[in-house]
CSV table of C-alpha atoms in Angstrom, one decimal:
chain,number,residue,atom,x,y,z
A,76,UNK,CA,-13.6,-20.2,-16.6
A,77,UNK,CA,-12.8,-20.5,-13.0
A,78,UNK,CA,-8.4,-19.5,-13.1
A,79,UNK,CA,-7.8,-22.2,-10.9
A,80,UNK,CA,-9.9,-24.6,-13.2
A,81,UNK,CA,-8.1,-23.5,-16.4
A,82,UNK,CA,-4.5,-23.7,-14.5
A,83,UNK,CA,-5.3,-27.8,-14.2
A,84,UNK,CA,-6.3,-28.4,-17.4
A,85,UNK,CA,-2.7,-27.5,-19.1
A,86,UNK,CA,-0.1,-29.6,-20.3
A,87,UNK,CA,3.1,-28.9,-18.1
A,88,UNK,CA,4.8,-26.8,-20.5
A,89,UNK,CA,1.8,-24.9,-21.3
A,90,UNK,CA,1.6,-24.1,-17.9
A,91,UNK,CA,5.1,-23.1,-17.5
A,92,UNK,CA,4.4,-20.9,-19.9
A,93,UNK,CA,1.2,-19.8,-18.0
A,94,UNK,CA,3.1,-19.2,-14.8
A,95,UNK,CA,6.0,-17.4,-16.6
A,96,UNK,CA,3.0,-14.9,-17.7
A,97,UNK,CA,1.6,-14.6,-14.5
A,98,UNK,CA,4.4,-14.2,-12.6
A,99,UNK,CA,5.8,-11.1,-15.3
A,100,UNK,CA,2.1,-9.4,-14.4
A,101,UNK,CA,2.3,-9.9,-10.5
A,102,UNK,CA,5.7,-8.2,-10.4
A,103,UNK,CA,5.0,-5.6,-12.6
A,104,UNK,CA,1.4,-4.9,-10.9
A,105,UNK,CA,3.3,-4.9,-7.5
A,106,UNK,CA,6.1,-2.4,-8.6
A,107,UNK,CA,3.3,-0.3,-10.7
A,108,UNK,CA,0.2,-1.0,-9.7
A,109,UNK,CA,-2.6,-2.6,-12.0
A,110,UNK,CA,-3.3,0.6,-13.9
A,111,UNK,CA,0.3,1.0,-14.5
A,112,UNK,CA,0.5,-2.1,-16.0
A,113,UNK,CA,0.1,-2.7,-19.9
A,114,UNK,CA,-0.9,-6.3,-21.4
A,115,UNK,CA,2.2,-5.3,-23.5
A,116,UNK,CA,4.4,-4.6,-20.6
A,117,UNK,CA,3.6,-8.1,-19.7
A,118,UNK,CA,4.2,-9.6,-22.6
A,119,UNK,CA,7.6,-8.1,-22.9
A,120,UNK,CA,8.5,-9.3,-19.4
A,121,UNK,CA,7.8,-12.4,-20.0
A,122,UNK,CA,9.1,-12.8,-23.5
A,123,UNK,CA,5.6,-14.3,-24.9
A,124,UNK,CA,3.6,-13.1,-28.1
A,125,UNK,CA,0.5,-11.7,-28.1
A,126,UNK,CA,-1.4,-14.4,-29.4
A,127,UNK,CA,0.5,-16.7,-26.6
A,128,UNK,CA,-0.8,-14.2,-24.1
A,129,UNK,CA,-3.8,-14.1,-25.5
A,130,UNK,CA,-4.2,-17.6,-25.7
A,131,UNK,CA,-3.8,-18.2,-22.0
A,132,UNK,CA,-6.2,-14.8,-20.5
A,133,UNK,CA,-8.6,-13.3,-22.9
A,134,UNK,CA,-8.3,-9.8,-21.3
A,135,UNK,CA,-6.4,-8.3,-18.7
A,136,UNK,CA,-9.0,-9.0,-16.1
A,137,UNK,CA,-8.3,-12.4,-16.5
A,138,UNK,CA,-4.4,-11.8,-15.9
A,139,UNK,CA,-5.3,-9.8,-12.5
A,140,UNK,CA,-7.5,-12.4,-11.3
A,141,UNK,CA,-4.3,-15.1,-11.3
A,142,UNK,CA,-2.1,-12.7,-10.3
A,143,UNK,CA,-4.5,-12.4,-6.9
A,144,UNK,CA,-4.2,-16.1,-6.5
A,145,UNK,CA,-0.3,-16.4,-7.2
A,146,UNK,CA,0.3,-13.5,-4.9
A,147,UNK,CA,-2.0,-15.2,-2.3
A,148,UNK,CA,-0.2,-17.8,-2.4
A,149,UNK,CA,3.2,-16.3,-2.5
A,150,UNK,CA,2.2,-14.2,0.6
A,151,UNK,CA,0.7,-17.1,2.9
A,152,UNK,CA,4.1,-19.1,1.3
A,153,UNK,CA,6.7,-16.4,2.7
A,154,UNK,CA,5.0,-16.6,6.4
A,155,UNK,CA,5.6,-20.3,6.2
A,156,UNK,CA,6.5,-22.4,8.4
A,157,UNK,CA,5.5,-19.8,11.3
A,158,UNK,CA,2.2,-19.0,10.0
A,159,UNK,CA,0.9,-22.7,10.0
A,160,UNK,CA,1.6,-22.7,13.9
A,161,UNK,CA,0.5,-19.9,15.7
A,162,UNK,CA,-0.6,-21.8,18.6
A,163,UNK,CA,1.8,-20.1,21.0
A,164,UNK,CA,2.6,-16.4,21.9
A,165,UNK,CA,6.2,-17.3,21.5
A,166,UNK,CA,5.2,-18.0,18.1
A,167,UNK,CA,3.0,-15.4,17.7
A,168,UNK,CA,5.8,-12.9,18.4
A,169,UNK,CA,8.1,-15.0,16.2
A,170,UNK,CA,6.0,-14.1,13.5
A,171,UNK,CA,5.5,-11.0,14.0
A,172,UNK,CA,9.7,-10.6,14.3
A,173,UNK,CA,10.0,-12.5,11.0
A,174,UNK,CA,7.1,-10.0,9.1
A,175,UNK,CA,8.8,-6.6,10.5
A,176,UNK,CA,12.0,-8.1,9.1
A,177,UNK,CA,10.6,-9.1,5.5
A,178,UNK,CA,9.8,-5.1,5.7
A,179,UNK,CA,13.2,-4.1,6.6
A,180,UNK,CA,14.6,-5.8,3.8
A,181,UNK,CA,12.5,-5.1,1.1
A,182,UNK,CA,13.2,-1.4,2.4
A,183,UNK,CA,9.6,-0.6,3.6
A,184,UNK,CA,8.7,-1.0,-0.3
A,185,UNK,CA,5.3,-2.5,-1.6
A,186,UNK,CA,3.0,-2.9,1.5
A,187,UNK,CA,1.0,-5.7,1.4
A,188,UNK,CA,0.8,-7.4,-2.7
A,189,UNK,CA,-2.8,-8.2,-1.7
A,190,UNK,CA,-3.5,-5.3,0.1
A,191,UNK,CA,-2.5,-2.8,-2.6
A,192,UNK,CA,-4.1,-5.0,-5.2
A,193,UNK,CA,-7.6,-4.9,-2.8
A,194,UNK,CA,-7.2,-1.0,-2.3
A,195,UNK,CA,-7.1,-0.2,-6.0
A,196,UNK,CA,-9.7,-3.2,-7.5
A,197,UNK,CA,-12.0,-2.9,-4.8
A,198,UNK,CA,-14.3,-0.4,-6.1
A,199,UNK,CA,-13.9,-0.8,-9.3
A,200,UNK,CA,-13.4,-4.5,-10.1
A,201,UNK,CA,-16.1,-6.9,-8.5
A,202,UNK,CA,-14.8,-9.9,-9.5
A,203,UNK,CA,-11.1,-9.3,-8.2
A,204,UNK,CA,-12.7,-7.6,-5.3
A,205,UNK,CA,-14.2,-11.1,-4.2
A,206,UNK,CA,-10.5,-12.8,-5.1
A,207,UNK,CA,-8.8,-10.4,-3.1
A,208,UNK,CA,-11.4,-11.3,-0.3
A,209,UNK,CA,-10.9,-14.7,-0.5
A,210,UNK,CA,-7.3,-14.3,-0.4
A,211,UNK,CA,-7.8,-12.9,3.1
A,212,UNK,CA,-9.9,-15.1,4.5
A,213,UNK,CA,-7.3,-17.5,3.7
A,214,UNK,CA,-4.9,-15.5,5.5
A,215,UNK,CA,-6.9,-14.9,8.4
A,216,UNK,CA,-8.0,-18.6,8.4
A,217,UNK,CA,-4.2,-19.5,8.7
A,218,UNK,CA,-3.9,-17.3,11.8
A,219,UNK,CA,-7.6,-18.4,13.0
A,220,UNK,CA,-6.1,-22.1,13.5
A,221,UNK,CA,-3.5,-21.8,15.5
A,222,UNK,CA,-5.8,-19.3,18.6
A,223,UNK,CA,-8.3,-22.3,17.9
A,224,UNK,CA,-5.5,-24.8,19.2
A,225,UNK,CA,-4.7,-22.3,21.9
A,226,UNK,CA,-8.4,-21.8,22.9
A,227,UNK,CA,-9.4,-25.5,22.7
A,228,UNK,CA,-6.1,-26.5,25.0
A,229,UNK,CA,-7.9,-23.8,27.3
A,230,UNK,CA,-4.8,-21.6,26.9
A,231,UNK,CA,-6.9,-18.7,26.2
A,232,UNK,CA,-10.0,-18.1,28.6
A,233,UNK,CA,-13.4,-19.4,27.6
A,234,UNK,CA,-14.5,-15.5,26.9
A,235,UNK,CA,-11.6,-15.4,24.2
A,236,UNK,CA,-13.1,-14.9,20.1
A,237,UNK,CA,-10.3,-16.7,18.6
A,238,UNK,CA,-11.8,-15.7,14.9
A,239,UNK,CA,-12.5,-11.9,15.9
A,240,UNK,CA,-9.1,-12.0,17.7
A,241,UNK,CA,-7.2,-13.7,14.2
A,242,UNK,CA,-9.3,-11.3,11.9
A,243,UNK,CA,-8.1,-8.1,14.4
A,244,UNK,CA,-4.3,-9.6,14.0
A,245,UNK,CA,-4.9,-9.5,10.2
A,246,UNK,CA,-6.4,-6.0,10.0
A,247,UNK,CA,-4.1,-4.5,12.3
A,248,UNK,CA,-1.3,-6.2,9.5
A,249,UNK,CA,-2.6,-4.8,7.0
A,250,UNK,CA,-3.0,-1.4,8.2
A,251,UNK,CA,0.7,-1.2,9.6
A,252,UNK,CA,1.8,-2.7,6.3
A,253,UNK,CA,0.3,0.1,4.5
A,254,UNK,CA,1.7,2.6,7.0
A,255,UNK,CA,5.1,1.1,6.8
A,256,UNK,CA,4.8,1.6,3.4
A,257,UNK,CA,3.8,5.1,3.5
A,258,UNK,CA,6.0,6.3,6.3
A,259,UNK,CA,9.1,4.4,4.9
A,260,UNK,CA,9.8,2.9,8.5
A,261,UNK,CA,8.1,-0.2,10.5
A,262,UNK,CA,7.4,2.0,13.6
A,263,UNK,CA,3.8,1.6,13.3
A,264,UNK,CA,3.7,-2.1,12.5
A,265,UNK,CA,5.5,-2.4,15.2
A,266,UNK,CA,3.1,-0.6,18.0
A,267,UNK,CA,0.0,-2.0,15.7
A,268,UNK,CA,1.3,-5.6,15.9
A,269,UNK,CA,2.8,-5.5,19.6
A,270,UNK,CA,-1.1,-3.8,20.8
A,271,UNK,CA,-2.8,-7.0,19.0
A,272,UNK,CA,-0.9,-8.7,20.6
A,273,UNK,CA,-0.5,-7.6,24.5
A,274,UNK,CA,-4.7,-7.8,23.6
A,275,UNK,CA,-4.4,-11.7,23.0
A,276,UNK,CA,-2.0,-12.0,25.8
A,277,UNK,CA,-4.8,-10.6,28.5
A,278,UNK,CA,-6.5,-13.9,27.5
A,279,UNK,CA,-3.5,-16.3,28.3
A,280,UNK,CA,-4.7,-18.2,31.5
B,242,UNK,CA,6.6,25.7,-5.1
B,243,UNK,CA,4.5,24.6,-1.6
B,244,UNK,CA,0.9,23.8,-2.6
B,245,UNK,CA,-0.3,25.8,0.4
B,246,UNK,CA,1.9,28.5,-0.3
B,247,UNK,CA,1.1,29.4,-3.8
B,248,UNK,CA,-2.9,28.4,-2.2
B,249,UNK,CA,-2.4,31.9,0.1
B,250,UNK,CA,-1.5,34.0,-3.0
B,251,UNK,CA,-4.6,33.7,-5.0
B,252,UNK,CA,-7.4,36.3,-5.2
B,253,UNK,CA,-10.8,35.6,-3.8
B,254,UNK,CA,-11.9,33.9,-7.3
B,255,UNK,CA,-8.8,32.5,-8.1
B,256,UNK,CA,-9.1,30.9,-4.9
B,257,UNK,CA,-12.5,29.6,-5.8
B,258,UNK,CA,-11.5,27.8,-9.5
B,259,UNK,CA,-8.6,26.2,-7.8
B,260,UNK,CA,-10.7,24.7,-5.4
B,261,UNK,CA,-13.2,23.4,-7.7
B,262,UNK,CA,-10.7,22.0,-9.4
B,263,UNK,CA,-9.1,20.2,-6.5
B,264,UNK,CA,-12.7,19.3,-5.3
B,265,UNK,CA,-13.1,17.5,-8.6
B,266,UNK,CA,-9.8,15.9,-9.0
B,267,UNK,CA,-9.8,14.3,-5.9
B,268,UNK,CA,-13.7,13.0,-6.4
B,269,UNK,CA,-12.8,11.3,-9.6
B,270,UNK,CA,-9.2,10.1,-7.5
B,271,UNK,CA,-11.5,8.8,-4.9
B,272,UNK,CA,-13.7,6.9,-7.1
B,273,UNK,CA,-11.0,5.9,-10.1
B,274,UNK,CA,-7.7,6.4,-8.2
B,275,UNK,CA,-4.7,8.4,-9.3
B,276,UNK,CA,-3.5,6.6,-12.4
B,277,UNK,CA,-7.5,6.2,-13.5
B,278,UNK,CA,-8.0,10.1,-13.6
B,279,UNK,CA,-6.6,12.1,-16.4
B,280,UNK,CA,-6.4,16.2,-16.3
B,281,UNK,CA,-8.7,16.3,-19.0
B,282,UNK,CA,-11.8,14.3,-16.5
B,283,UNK,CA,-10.7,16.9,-14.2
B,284,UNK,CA,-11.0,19.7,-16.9
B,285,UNK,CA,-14.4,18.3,-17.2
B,286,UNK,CA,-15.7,17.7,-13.9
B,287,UNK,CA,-14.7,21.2,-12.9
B,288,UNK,CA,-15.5,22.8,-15.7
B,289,UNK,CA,-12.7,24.8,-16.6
B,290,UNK,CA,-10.5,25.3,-19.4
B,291,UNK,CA,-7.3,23.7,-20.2
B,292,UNK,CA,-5.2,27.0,-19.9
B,293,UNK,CA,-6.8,27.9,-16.8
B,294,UNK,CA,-6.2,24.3,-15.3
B,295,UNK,CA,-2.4,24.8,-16.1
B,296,UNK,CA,-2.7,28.5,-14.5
B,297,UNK,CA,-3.2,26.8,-11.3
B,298,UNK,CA,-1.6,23.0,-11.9
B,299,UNK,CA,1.4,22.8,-14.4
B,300,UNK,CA,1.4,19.3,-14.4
B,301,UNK,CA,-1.0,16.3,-12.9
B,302,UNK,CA,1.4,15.5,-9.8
B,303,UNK,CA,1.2,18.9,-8.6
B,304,UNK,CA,-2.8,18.6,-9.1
B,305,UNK,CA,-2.4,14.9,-6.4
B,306,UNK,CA,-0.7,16.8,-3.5
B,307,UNK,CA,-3.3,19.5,-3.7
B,308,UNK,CA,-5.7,16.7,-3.6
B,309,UNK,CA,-3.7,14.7,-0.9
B,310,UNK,CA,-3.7,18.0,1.2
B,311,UNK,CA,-7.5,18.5,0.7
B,312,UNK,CA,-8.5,15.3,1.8
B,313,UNK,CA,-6.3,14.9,4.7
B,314,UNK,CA,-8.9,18.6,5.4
B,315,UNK,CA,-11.5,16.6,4.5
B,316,UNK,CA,-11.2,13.2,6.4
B,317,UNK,CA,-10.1,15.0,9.4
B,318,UNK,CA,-13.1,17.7,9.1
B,319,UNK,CA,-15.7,14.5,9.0
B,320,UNK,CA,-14.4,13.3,12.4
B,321,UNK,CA,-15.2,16.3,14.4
B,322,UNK,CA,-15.8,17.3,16.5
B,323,UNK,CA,-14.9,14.1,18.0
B,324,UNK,CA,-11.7,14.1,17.1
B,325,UNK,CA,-10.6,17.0,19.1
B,326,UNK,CA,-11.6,15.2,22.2
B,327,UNK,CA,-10.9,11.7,22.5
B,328,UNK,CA,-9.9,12.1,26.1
B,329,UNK,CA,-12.0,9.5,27.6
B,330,UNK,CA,-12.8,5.6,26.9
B,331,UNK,CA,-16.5,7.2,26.1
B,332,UNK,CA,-15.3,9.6,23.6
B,333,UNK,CA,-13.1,6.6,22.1
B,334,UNK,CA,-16.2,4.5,21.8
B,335,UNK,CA,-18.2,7.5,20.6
B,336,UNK,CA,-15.5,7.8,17.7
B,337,UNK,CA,-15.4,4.0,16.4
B,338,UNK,CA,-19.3,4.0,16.3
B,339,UNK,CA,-18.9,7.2,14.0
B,340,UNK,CA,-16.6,6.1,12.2
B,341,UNK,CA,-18.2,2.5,11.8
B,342,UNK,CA,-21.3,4.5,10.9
B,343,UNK,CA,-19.8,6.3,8.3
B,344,UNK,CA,-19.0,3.2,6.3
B,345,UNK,CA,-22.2,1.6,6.4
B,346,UNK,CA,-23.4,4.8,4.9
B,347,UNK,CA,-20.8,4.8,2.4
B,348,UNK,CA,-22.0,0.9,1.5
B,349,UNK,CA,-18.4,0.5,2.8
B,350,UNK,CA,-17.0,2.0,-1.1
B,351,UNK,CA,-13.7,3.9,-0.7
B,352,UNK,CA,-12.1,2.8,2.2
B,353,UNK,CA,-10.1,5.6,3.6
B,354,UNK,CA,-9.2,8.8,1.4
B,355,UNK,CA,-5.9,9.0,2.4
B,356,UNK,CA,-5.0,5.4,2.7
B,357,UNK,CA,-5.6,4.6,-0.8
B,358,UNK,CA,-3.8,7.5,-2.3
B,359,UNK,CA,-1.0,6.6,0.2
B,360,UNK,CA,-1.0,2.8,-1.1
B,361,UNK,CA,-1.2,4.0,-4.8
B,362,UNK,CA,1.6,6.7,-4.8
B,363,UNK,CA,4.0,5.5,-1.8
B,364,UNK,CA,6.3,3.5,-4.0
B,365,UNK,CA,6.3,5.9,-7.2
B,366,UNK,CA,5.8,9.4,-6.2
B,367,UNK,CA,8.1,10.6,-3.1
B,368,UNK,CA,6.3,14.0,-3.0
B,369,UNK,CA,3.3,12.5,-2.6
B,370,UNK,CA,4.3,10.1,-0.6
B,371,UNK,CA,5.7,12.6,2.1
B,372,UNK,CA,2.3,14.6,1.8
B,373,UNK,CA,0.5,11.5,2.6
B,374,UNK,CA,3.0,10.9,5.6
B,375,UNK,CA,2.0,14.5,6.6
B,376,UNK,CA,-1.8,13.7,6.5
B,377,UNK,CA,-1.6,10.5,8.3
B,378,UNK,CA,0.9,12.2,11.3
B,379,UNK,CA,-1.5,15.2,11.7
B,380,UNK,CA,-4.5,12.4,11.9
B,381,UNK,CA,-2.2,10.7,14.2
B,382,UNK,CA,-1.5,14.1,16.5
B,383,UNK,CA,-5.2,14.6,16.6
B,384,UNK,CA,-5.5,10.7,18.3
B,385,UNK,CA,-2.0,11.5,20.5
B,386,UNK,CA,-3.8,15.0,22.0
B,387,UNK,CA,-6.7,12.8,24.2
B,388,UNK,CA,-4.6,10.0,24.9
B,389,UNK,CA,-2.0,12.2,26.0
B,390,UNK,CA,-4.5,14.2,28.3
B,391,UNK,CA,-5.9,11.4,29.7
B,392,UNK,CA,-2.2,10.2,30.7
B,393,UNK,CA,-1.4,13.5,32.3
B,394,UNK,CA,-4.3,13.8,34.0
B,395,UNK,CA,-3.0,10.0,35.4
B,396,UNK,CA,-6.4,8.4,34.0
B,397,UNK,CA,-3.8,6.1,32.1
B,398,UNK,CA,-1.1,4.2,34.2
B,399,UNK,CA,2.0,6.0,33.9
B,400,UNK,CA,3.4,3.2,31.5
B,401,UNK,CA,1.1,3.5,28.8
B,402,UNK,CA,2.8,5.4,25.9
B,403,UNK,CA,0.2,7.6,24.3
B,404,UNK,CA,2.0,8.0,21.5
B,405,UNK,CA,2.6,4.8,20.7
B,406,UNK,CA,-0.8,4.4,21.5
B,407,UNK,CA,-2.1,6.7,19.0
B,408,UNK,CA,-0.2,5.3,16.4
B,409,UNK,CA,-1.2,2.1,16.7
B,410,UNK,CA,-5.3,2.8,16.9
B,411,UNK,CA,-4.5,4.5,13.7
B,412,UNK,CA,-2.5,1.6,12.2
B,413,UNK,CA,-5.3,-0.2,13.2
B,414,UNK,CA,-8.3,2.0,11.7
B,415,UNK,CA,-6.5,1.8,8.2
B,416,UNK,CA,-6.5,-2.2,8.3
B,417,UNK,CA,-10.1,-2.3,8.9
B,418,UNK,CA,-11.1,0.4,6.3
B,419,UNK,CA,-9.5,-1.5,3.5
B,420,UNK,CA,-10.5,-4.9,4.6
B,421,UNK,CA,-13.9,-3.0,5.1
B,422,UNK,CA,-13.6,-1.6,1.6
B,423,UNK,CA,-12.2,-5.3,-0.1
B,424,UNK,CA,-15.2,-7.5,2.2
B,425,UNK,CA,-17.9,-4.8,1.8
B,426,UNK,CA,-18.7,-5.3,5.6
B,427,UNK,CA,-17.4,-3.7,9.0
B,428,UNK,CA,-16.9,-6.9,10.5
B,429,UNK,CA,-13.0,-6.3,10.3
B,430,UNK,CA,-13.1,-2.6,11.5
B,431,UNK,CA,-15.1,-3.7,14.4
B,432,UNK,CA,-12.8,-6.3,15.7
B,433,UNK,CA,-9.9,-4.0,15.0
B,434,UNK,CA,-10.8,-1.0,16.8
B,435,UNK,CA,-12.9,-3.0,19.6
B,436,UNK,CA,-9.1,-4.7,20.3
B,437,UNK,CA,-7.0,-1.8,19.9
B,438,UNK,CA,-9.8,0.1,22.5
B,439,UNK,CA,-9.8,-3.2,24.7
B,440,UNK,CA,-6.2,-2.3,24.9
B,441,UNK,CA,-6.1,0.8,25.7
B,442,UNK,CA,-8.8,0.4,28.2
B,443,UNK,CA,-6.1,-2.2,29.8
B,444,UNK,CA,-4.4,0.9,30.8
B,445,UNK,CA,-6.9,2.7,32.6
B,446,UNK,CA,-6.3,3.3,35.9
């Protein structure tokens, strides 16, 4: 059954206990990875039994599949309120501030919760492969909307790709998330993010 | 002791074992990841014994920087000799199309060799970690040396940064080869490096 499907059909404290479970697995898959990450180890976290696990995701495919969801959500939530309005390049660089920021104080750990989950279940996972997809075309949709506004007021020239410009922003994210990560410093989010950007600015009229 | 060190001490055939072992382990890394491969699939794959696995590896994290340093070897060795010579918008463009290329042949599996071992191991392996810094600052150099030449020759205005430059395109190429790997298209690397270039070509005098 579709995650999102199942998630409606629960009574509320059956899905508190549902989002207790999911929530254990996302942190734990975030700090270990998804291969690093026992059924059991969720359980524990999250102070359910087995058969309550059990009762809620059949197998642990199931869990990563909600944990790609929450954490989609959780991601496009933290950019919030910025990443609903990026219809400016004030705001644009506003959210770029507030992202290098988020990876100062999380001290360069994690990368990107999506990303990581997409770079280990890519391959190997074609179901949470198409989740972790989905998850950033949302992302990339969010950004999309607000170069729309900006092309449609004809703040951007006519020759401006607002889509091809918002999926560039994203990839150039995620790469200098993963660098950031890697490198311990936000250097090359930094020149990534400030590039993408000085490239959308050569379409400002 | 230094992976490349104790690498210069071995005889002729020793040389040859460890490299089929390191060949194999980072195959089976490539395909199942770090925490997916145990030393006794690599035991296999290479097809050695156990004692003579421990000769050269005495435990499985030395066996991942051996594997971080040989494919850092390996993805830089693919690019050339292009690589060595991206000292002109041509050679850039030369490079992307290779490199776009390159995916479609791979039916876009994988994403980048590095990147993935950097997003798996950043967080809980600080040896590894730092080797994979090492691999993606030498990739990094290798971009630096044309834009760099092309600065000093004055074919880039004096306020371009190369290195900054450099860094970025590569920030850049890691997005798009795990969005590449997650969407199982190019579309993202495309945009990415066709806006990072688009950039750089902003320079040119």
């Amino acid at each position: 059954m579709d995650v999102r499907v199942q998630e409606q059909r629960l009574t509320k404290k059956g899905k508190q206990t549902r989002d207790r479970i999911v929530a254990a697995a996302a942190d734990l898959m975030f700090e270990r990875g998804v291969a690093g990450t026992t059924v059991e180890d969720v359980q524990k976290l999250a102070k359910v039994s087995a058969s309550q696990l059990y009762h809620y995701f059949k197998e642990k495919r199931e869990l990563v599949l909600a944990v790609i969801v929450l954490q989609t959500e959780r991601v496009l939530q933290a950019q919030e309120p910025l990443l609903s309005h990026l219809d400016s390049m004030e705001a644009l660089r506003t959210w770029r501030d507030a992202i290098i920021q988020l990876q100062i104080e999380r001290k360069c750990q994690g990368g990107c919760p999506i990303g990581s989950l997409g770079s280990e279940l890519a391959d190997t996972e074609p179901t949470a492969r198409i989740e972790v997809a989905a998850g950033f075309l949302e992302w990339e949709q969010a950004i999309g909307r607000g170069l729309k506004a900006m092309h449609e007021r004809g703040e951007l020239r006519a020759e401006a790709d607002p889509n091809a410009l918002a999926l560039a922003l994203l990839t150039t994210l995620q790469g200098g998330l993963l660098l950031t990560q890697v490198r311990k410093d936000t250097l090359a989010l930094e020149v990534g993010l400030d590039s993408i950007l000085a490239h959308i600015q050569s379409f400002v009229v």
